[in-house]
Amino acid sequence: MFMHDIIIVGGGLAGLRAALAAGGADAAVISRVHPLRSHSVAAQGGINAALGKTDRWEDHAVDTVKGSDYLADQDAVEVLCRDAPARVIEMERWGTLFSRTDEGHISQRPFGGAGFPRTAYAEDRTGHALLHTMYEQALKSGIKFYEEWLVTRLVLKTPYLNTGTNNGRCSGVVGYNIATGQVEGFLAKAVIFATGGYGRIYERSTNSIINTGFGCAVAYRSGAALEDMEFVQFHPTTLYGTNILITEGARGEEGMLKNKNGERFMERYSPHLLDLAPRDIVARAIQTEINEGRGFEGGYVHLDLTHLGAQKIKERLPGIRQISMDFANIDPIREPIPVQPGQHYSMGGIASNKECETSIPGFFAAGECSCISVHGANRLGGNSLLETIVFGKIAGENAVKYSKTSEFEVPDSLERSVLEESARISGLLNKTEGEPFFNIRDSLKAIMDEKVGIFRDEQKLTTALENIRELQMRYKNVFVRNKGSVFNQELVNAIELEGMLDIAETICIGALARKESRGSHYRIDFRERDDANWLRHTLVSYTRNGPRIEYKPVNITRYEPKRREY
């Protein structure tokens, strides 16, 4: 058994920033992979902050609320945007090498849905630069790391009943050591989840393979509600055939989307912002062009950068050029890039307030696994990296405050949870026959791509939900062929698959119930936004009798909902 005042689960930007904020306490980070392999490293385009003399945090907030299709909680948005300049400058002073203007200021490019070029960037490798800086600071601070551990359970004060009811305050976690196969307990006064998104329940996704949403699933099974899971962002431009992200920064540098007829088709969908409309609008536009026969054979359109010139591409988009050459044998200096929409981000997650508190005392959440609801129904590009460092800091500070008023629990619950998790994992390993996990996983991905994508309707969503529940039944017969204890990735994948099925079910439940179109959730059978009935957040909770759906109001402070036009 391990003991720390604060346990942070997740080694990406949100988790590391939380750990740094908790520096005065005994804090430790548990990570599924080495921290520098966390998905934060894949972010390309930039991080938003009102740094310009004529830009204001209030303008940033207006753009964010409008971009969210008015579903974001405005009090949380105000925290995000007000704190943004300080957090970006902090990263710069810690050593992040942002791209610079000729005058030496941090350079900022325009991004979709923004009324000002406020996206600071480090070429097109911004996440990489930020994560390496943050990890260096964590090492300097002497933070304890447990690498290559999969956290499989929250430990609550009273016995874990697997009912989804709130059984008391959080007092630790149970982890599976991927390197050794051991199951161990971690006793803590406070726990922070910063476990990332759930993009890999889709096949066509920009996400790392570790983004299974398992952290959300663990919290869900422990009694924490999941909020707004139906809102799944599809990035407009992923490399055709691989779905590797092609940053919005390419369009921020004046790249143009064109169909097979050579038309700059965004003129039809967003006459004012064109290619820099919010992501939900651009993704639907591209998919419409493809569906109506104006895309190229195979299902893609072109992102044309050729007019930018070699020097600008090499200086500002070197990563995109390298990706295009390595994975598509295309040099964007001379040829357009074939792109198609792909799943990219999770607006929904563990229901949390602007203090990063969940419904379980002692349990906090930050980053993409959380739903503090600063993104609402659609996230603006450049706000995700910002969310990690703003709310990672808040989560760490509030966990410290909470831990000072708490004591370590008697470890009975922890020991019992370890025994139960050991038995559950042994049960998977001891099966001598059954169905391989990848058959179920691949079926799930196909269902989500085909039926829970950019365009949705009741028939597809109903069928998807039925199919997912059939897969949940099949999961009971899942079989692990590899019986080893050292780096048994097949076993890890099988464990995570149960959580992936839970997450997919909550998405379908929320999407089927929400009879309107808002942001990334577009129902072709309910094409209009319906504020009278649906200006509210979806909450899904786990119970013995299946998921329970509830709703709560959106926090509106100063920005009254208006028609969203670009």
XYZ file of C-alpha atoms in Angstrom, residues 130-335:
206
model
C 3.992 22.992 -23.122
C 4.123 19.397 -21.874
C 7.916 19.214 -21.925
C 8.106 22.507 -20.021
C 5.569 21.308 -17.443
C 7.318 17.958 -16.971
C 10.646 19.722 -16.417
C 9.020 21.817 -13.694
C 7.534 18.682 -12.126
C 10.935 16.992 -12.041
C 12.478 20.136 -10.579
C 9.824 20.115 -7.846
C 10.567 16.511 -6.918
C 7.045 15.213 -7.570
C 6.694 11.457 -7.160
C 5.637 9.548 -10.298
C 4.129 6.093 -10.656
C 4.448 5.392 -14.375
C 2.625 2.695 -16.341
C -0.116 2.101 -13.809
C -3.779 1.724 -14.750
C -6.121 3.030 -12.043
C -9.137 0.701 -12.024
C -11.189 1.895 -9.046
C -11.892 4.806 -6.747
C -11.872 3.856 -3.072
C -14.682 5.347 -1.039
C -14.965 5.582 2.736
C -17.668 2.941 2.992
C -17.615 -0.414 1.133
C -17.599 -0.268 -2.642
C -21.017 -1.582 -3.700
C -20.683 -1.159 -7.490
C -24.104 0.502 -7.463
C -23.166 3.957 -8.645
C -24.520 5.498 -5.441
C -22.331 7.922 -3.558
C -20.861 5.820 -0.769
C -18.949 8.536 1.049
C -15.820 10.517 0.501
C -12.956 9.419 -1.720
C -10.032 7.972 0.224
C -7.780 6.583 -2.489
C -7.532 4.474 -5.631
C -6.632 0.969 -6.709
C -4.042 0.609 -9.451
C -2.841 -2.200 -11.707
C 0.921 -2.123 -12.281
C 1.248 -2.792 -16.015
C 4.946 -3.627 -15.691
C 4.521 -6.321 -13.027
C 0.859 -7.339 -12.974
C 0.495 -6.435 -9.297
C -2.645 -4.769 -7.921
C -1.924 -2.182 -5.230
C -3.804 0.368 -3.149
C -3.056 4.077 -2.866
C -4.372 5.781 0.266
C -4.981 9.520 -0.080
C -6.742 12.453 1.533
C -7.798 13.762 -1.894
C -7.796 12.381 -5.441
C -7.687 14.313 -8.727
C -8.572 12.688 -12.049
C -6.911 14.204 -15.134
C -7.231 11.107 -17.306
C -8.099 12.623 -20.686
C -10.832 11.985 -23.214
C -12.540 8.994 -24.799
C -11.897 9.423 -28.511
C -10.827 5.831 -29.071
C -14.363 4.542 -28.809
C -14.422 5.798 -32.414
C -12.287 4.347 -35.205
C -11.758 7.614 -37.106
C -10.172 9.667 -34.323
C -7.198 11.967 -33.866
C -6.709 10.624 -30.336
C -3.897 8.518 -28.970
C -4.753 4.852 -28.406
C -4.633 5.463 -24.629
C -7.655 7.800 -24.845
C -10.276 5.189 -24.003
C -12.152 7.272 -21.440
C -11.408 4.722 -18.747
C -10.958 7.400 -16.089
C -14.463 8.692 -16.795
C -15.768 5.131 -16.637
C -14.090 4.465 -13.266
C -15.626 7.648 -11.832
C -19.031 6.739 -13.323
C -19.037 3.281 -11.713
C -18.101 4.918 -8.406
C -21.091 7.251 -8.301
C -19.910 10.407 -10.075
C -22.323 11.640 -12.743
C -21.161 12.126 -16.327
C -22.271 15.392 -17.889
C -23.117 16.307 -21.516
C -21.638 13.133 -22.970
C -23.616 13.522 -26.206
C -21.416 16.444 -27.239
C -18.510 14.895 -29.154
C -16.314 17.149 -31.268
C -15.320 16.135 -34.780
C -12.295 18.003 -36.045
C -12.843 19.180 -39.628
C -9.361 18.390 -40.902
C -7.724 15.045 -40.268
C -5.395 13.449 -42.785
C -7.401 11.223 -45.101
C -6.794 7.526 -44.498
C -4.997 7.945 -41.163
C -7.043 10.585 -39.269
C -3.863 12.238 -37.988
C -4.712 15.756 -36.878
C -4.085 18.587 -39.327
C -4.154 21.625 -37.072
C -6.692 24.420 -37.302
C -3.589 26.588 -37.337
C -3.205 25.666 -41.014
C -6.444 27.535 -41.701
C -5.392 30.216 -39.223
C -2.429 30.818 -41.525
C -4.936 31.307 -44.409
C -5.174 27.742 -45.680
C -8.296 27.149 -47.788
C -10.745 24.244 -47.990
C -11.745 23.278 -51.521
C -13.974 20.591 -53.009
C -13.333 18.512 -56.131
C -14.655 21.366 -58.282
C -12.038 23.716 -56.872
C -14.677 25.742 -55.007
C -13.902 27.394 -51.690
C -17.111 25.910 -50.380
C -17.114 27.496 -46.904
C -18.558 30.593 -48.565
C -21.869 28.703 -48.558
C -21.787 27.779 -44.874
C -20.052 30.672 -43.111
C -19.843 33.697 -45.420
C -18.068 35.896 -42.865
C -15.539 33.601 -41.164
C -15.196 31.127 -44.063
C -12.642 28.430 -43.184
C -12.303 29.805 -39.641
C -15.857 29.149 -38.554
C -16.179 27.025 -35.384
C -15.271 23.377 -35.735
C -18.786 21.956 -35.618
C -19.844 24.152 -38.548
C -16.767 23.381 -40.657
C -16.972 19.637 -39.957
C -20.625 19.527 -41.019
C -19.814 21.569 -44.122
C -17.065 19.167 -45.210
C -19.232 16.136 -44.539
C -22.108 17.727 -46.491
C -19.817 18.359 -49.480
C -18.738 14.703 -49.359
C -22.294 13.379 -48.900
C -23.623 15.463 -51.780
C -20.951 14.301 -54.199
C -18.655 17.317 -54.238
C -15.885 15.576 -52.343
C -13.148 13.485 -53.901
C -13.624 9.773 -54.454
C -13.129 7.977 -51.157
C -14.622 10.809 -49.086
C -12.371 13.819 -48.558
C -11.783 17.442 -49.589
C -8.601 19.434 -50.073
C -6.868 21.755 -47.622
C -4.795 24.004 -49.859
C -1.684 25.646 -48.411
C 0.268 26.012 -51.642
C -0.414 29.754 -51.894
C 1.254 30.367 -48.494
C 4.705 29.792 -49.931
C 7.544 27.534 -48.821
C 9.017 29.882 -46.220
C 5.775 30.398 -44.275
C 4.950 26.682 -44.273
C 8.448 25.757 -43.106
C 8.440 28.382 -40.349
C 4.881 28.074 -39.014
C 3.633 24.629 -40.060
C 6.722 22.388 -40.128
C 4.987 19.545 -38.280
C 2.051 19.487 -40.685
C 4.432 19.413 -43.628
C 6.326 16.501 -42.096
C 3.119 14.577 -41.331
C 1.881 15.098 -44.897
C 5.157 13.894 -46.390
C 5.554 10.927 -44.052
C 1.982 9.626 -44.082
C 0.521 10.802 -47.405
C 3.619 11.272 -49.583
C 2.475 14.845 -50.194
C 4.464 18.064 -49.800
C 1.920 20.800 -48.952
C 4.270 23.380 -50.442
C 3.333 21.946 -53.845
C 0.134 19.919 -53.354
